[in-house]
């Protein structure tokens, strides 16, 4: 007999498939643990509903809910905060945004800060080339931090360790290597602003022209 039960848990972002080993007498907590393992949803913040009823007891056996649970469970939980807490034991540089909204933050040592993010990506800088503002190059690891609320930095340089958590539980994130050239990023931002000004000017000229012709 097949000891696996495939369940699609409904969430606001769409169904999340989980595979349950029924031979181990799984409970509601088993579902929550799998959701944390696959989607990093903190167990303590998960609220599971069965056909509209809140499952308050994590020890309820899934067998008590029926043989076919596919589509009957709904997960509700608050979204991760847009403010990320960053705590470092050494001064550290972070970057926020992308090439069109590139910003840097200097994080003081032993002074946890909350950083508001319009975009859910940060870069942790491990080397800076140059000393003149506007012409530096930042070598960094870039992370998608939409699933976490806290960043802990320990040490400095290439040997720095980074721990991401959400609701107090550790989340394993993989970063990508990037190099941001301040001079190049500033030129891209200026070009984007000039393009926006040109579009606004074109719209203004079109409006004036239409007004003039209507008056003739």
JSON list of C-alpha atoms in Angstrom, two decimals, residues 14-109:
[
{"chain": "A", "resi": 14, "resn": "UNK", "atom": "CA", "xyz": [-1.68, 29.66, -4.65]},
{"chain": "A", "resi": 15, "resn": "UNK", "atom": "CA", "xyz": [-1.61, 25.98, -3.68]},
{"chain": "A", "resi": 16, "resn": "UNK", "atom": "CA", "xyz": [1.50, 24.54, -2.01]},
{"chain": "A", "resi": 17, "resn": "UNK", "atom": "CA", "xyz": [1.99, 20.78, -2.53]},
{"chain": "A", "resi": 18, "resn": "UNK", "atom": "CA", "xyz": [3.21, 18.68, 0.40]},
{"chain": "A", "resi": 19, "resn": "UNK", "atom": "CA", "xyz": [3.85, 14.95, 0.59]},
{"chain": "A", "resi": 20, "resn": "UNK", "atom": "CA", "xyz": [2.94, 13.26, 3.89]},
{"chain": "A", "resi": 21, "resn": "UNK", "atom": "CA", "xyz": [4.18, 9.86, 5.09]},
{"chain": "A", "resi": 22, "resn": "UNK", "atom": "CA", "xyz": [1.00, 8.36, 6.53]},
{"chain": "A", "resi": 23, "resn": "UNK", "atom": "CA", "xyz": [2.86, 5.42, 8.09]},
{"chain": "A", "resi": 24, "resn": "UNK", "atom": "CA", "xyz": [4.29, 7.73, 10.77]},
{"chain": "A", "resi": 25, "resn": "UNK", "atom": "CA", "xyz": [0.86, 8.82, 12.09]},
{"chain": "A", "resi": 26, "resn": "UNK", "atom": "CA", "xyz": [1.25, 12.46, 10.94]},
{"chain": "A", "resi": 27, "resn": "UNK", "atom": "CA", "xyz": [-0.42, 15.33, 12.74]},
{"chain": "A", "resi": 28, "resn": "UNK", "atom": "CA", "xyz": [-1.26, 18.96, 12.00]},
{"chain": "A", "resi": 29, "resn": "UNK", "atom": "CA", "xyz": [2.27, 19.79, 13.17]},
{"chain": "A", "resi": 30, "resn": "UNK", "atom": "CA", "xyz": [3.65, 17.49, 10.44]},
{"chain": "A", "resi": 31, "resn": "UNK", "atom": "CA", "xyz": [2.01, 19.72, 7.82]},
{"chain": "A", "resi": 32, "resn": "UNK", "atom": "CA", "xyz": [3.43, 22.86, 9.42]},
{"chain": "A", "resi": 33, "resn": "UNK", "atom": "CA", "xyz": [6.93, 21.37, 9.55]},
{"chain": "A", "resi": 34, "resn": "UNK", "atom": "CA", "xyz": [6.78, 20.53, 5.84]},
{"chain": "A", "resi": 35, "resn": "UNK", "atom": "CA", "xyz": [5.55, 24.03, 5.00]},
{"chain": "A", "resi": 36, "resn": "UNK", "atom": "CA", "xyz": [8.50, 25.47, 6.91]},
{"chain": "A", "resi": 37, "resn": "UNK", "atom": "CA", "xyz": [10.93, 23.11, 5.18]},
{"chain": "A", "resi": 38, "resn": "UNK", "atom": "CA", "xyz": [9.69, 23.94, 1.67]},
{"chain": "A", "resi": 39, "resn": "UNK", "atom": "CA", "xyz": [8.54, 27.56, 1.97]},
{"chain": "A", "resi": 40, "resn": "UNK", "atom": "CA", "xyz": [10.24, 28.85, 5.16]},
{"chain": "A", "resi": 41, "resn": "UNK", "atom": "CA", "xyz": [6.89, 29.73, 6.77]},
{"chain": "A", "resi": 42, "resn": "UNK", "atom": "CA", "xyz": [7.68, 30.00, 10.53]},
{"chain": "A", "resi": 43, "resn": "UNK", "atom": "CA", "xyz": [5.80, 27.25, 12.36]},
{"chain": "A", "resi": 44, "resn": "UNK", "atom": "CA", "xyz": [4.74, 29.54, 15.21]},
{"chain": "A", "resi": 45, "resn": "UNK", "atom": "CA", "xyz": [3.03, 31.96, 12.81]},
{"chain": "A", "resi": 46, "resn": "UNK", "atom": "CA", "xyz": [1.17, 29.40, 10.70]},
{"chain": "A", "resi": 47, "resn": "UNK", "atom": "CA", "xyz": [-2.61, 29.22, 11.07]},
{"chain": "A", "resi": 48, "resn": "UNK", "atom": "CA", "xyz": [-4.14, 26.16, 9.42]},
{"chain": "A", "resi": 49, "resn": "UNK", "atom": "CA", "xyz": [-7.85, 25.87, 8.68]},
{"chain": "A", "resi": 50, "resn": "UNK", "atom": "CA", "xyz": [-9.77, 22.69, 7.79]},
{"chain": "A", "resi": 51, "resn": "UNK", "atom": "CA", "xyz": [-12.87, 23.44, 5.73]},
{"chain": "A", "resi": 52, "resn": "UNK", "atom": "CA", "xyz": [-13.06, 26.87, 7.37]},
{"chain": "A", "resi": 53, "resn": "UNK", "atom": "CA", "xyz": [-12.39, 25.71, 10.94]},
{"chain": "A", "resi": 54, "resn": "UNK", "atom": "CA", "xyz": [-9.19, 26.76, 12.74]},
{"chain": "A", "resi": 55, "resn": "UNK", "atom": "CA", "xyz": [-6.96, 23.82, 13.77]},
{"chain": "A", "resi": 56, "resn": "UNK", "atom": "CA", "xyz": [-5.73, 25.07, 17.16]},
{"chain": "A", "resi": 57, "resn": "UNK", "atom": "CA", "xyz": [-4.22, 21.76, 18.33]},
{"chain": "A", "resi": 58, "resn": "UNK", "atom": "CA", "xyz": [-1.01, 20.77, 16.51]},
{"chain": "A", "resi": 59, "resn": "UNK", "atom": "CA", "xyz": [-1.32, 17.21, 17.84]},
{"chain": "A", "resi": 60, "resn": "UNK", "atom": "CA", "xyz": [-4.56, 16.43, 15.96]},
{"chain": "A", "resi": 61, "resn": "UNK", "atom": "CA", "xyz": [-3.90, 13.31, 13.82]},
{"chain": "A", "resi": 62, "resn": "UNK", "atom": "CA", "xyz": [-4.52, 13.93, 10.13]},
{"chain": "A", "resi": 63, "resn": "UNK", "atom": "CA", "xyz": [-6.44, 10.65, 10.05]},
{"chain": "A", "resi": 64, "resn": "UNK", "atom": "CA", "xyz": [-9.11, 12.34, 12.20]},
{"chain": "A", "resi": 65, "resn": "UNK", "atom": "CA", "xyz": [-9.73, 14.81, 9.37]},
{"chain": "A", "resi": 66, "resn": "UNK", "atom": "CA", "xyz": [-10.47, 12.21, 6.70]},
{"chain": "A", "resi": 67, "resn": "UNK", "atom": "CA", "xyz": [-8.81, 10.15, 4.02]},
{"chain": "A", "resi": 68, "resn": "UNK", "atom": "CA", "xyz": [-8.65, 12.81, 1.29]},
{"chain": "A", "resi": 69, "resn": "UNK", "atom": "CA", "xyz": [-7.36, 16.15, 2.52]},
{"chain": "A", "resi": 70, "resn": "UNK", "atom": "CA", "xyz": [-6.36, 17.58, -0.85]},
{"chain": "A", "resi": 71, "resn": "UNK", "atom": "CA", "xyz": [-7.65, 21.16, -1.09]},
{"chain": "A", "resi": 72, "resn": "UNK", "atom": "CA", "xyz": [-9.33, 21.08, 2.33]},
{"chain": "A", "resi": 73, "resn": "UNK", "atom": "CA", "xyz": [-6.51, 22.82, 4.26]},
{"chain": "A", "resi": 74, "resn": "UNK", "atom": "CA", "xyz": [-5.91, 26.58, 4.08]},
{"chain": "A", "resi": 75, "resn": "UNK", "atom": "CA", "xyz": [-2.85, 28.37, 5.43]},
{"chain": "A", "resi": 76, "resn": "UNK", "atom": "CA", "xyz": [-3.21, 31.92, 6.76]},
{"chain": "A", "resi": 77, "resn": "UNK", "atom": "CA", "xyz": [-0.28, 33.90, 8.08]},
{"chain": "A", "resi": 78, "resn": "UNK", "atom": "CA", "xyz": [0.87, 37.53, 8.18]},
{"chain": "A", "resi": 79, "resn": "UNK", "atom": "CA", "xyz": [3.22, 38.71, 5.48]},
{"chain": "A", "resi": 80, "resn": "UNK", "atom": "CA", "xyz": [6.87, 39.17, 6.32]},
{"chain": "A", "resi": 81, "resn": "UNK", "atom": "CA", "xyz": [7.58, 42.70, 7.47]},
{"chain": "A", "resi": 82, "resn": "UNK", "atom": "CA", "xyz": [8.97, 45.11, 4.88]},
{"chain": "A", "resi": 83, "resn": "UNK", "atom": "CA", "xyz": [11.33, 46.44, 7.56]},
{"chain": "A", "resi": 84, "resn": "UNK", "atom": "CA", "xyz": [14.32, 44.13, 8.01]},
{"chain": "A", "resi": 85, "resn": "UNK", "atom": "CA", "xyz": [16.34, 44.17, 11.22]},
{"chain": "A", "resi": 86, "resn": "UNK", "atom": "CA", "xyz": [20.10, 44.06, 10.59]},
{"chain": "A", "resi": 87, "resn": "UNK", "atom": "CA", "xyz": [22.46, 43.26, 13.47]},
{"chain": "A", "resi": 88, "resn": "UNK", "atom": "CA", "xyz": [26.23, 43.20, 13.00]},
{"chain": "A", "resi": 89, "resn": "UNK", "atom": "CA", "xyz": [29.13, 42.87, 15.46]},
{"chain": "A", "resi": 90, "resn": "UNK", "atom": "CA", "xyz": [31.41, 44.78, 13.04]},
{"chain": "A", "resi": 91, "resn": "UNK", "atom": "CA", "xyz": [30.71, 47.84, 10.85]},
{"chain": "A", "resi": 92, "resn": "UNK", "atom": "CA", "xyz": [29.20, 46.51, 7.61]},
{"chain": "A", "resi": 93, "resn": "UNK", "atom": "CA", "xyz": [28.01, 47.88, 4.28]},
{"chain": "A", "resi": 94, "resn": "UNK", "atom": "CA", "xyz": [24.71, 46.77, 2.78]},
{"chain": "A", "resi": 95, "resn": "UNK", "atom": "CA", "xyz": [23.24, 47.62, -0.61]},
{"chain": "A", "resi": 96, "resn": "UNK", "atom": "CA", "xyz": [19.53, 47.90, -1.30]},
{"chain": "A", "resi": 97, "resn": "UNK", "atom": "CA", "xyz": [17.64, 47.83, -4.59]},
{"chain": "A", "resi": 98, "resn": "UNK", "atom": "CA", "xyz": [18.85, 47.34, -8.15]},
{"chain": "A", "resi": 99, "resn": "UNK", "atom": "CA", "xyz": [20.73, 49.34, -10.79]},
{"chain": "A", "resi": 100, "resn": "UNK", "atom": "CA", "xyz": [17.99, 52.00, -10.98]},
{"chain": "A", "resi": 101, "resn": "UNK", "atom": "CA", "xyz": [17.53, 52.46, -7.24]},
{"chain": "A", "resi": 102, "resn": "UNK", "atom": "CA", "xyz": [20.92, 51.53, -5.85]},
{"chain": "A", "resi": 103, "resn": "UNK", "atom": "CA", "xyz": [21.53, 52.68, -2.27]},
{"chain": "A", "resi": 104, "resn": "UNK", "atom": "CA", "xyz": [24.14, 51.83, 0.35]},
{"chain": "A", "resi": 105, "resn": "UNK", "atom": "CA", "xyz": [23.76, 51.61, 4.14]},
{"chain": "A", "resi": 106, "resn": "UNK", "atom": "CA", "xyz": [26.59, 51.56, 6.66]},
{"chain": "A", "resi": 107, "resn": "UNK", "atom": "CA", "xyz": [25.50, 49.37, 9.58]},
{"chain": "A", "resi": 108, "resn": "UNK", "atom": "CA", "xyz": [27.25, 50.35, 12.88]},
{"chain": "A", "resi": 109, "resn": "UNK", "atom": "CA", "xyz": [28.67, 47.62, 15.09]}
]
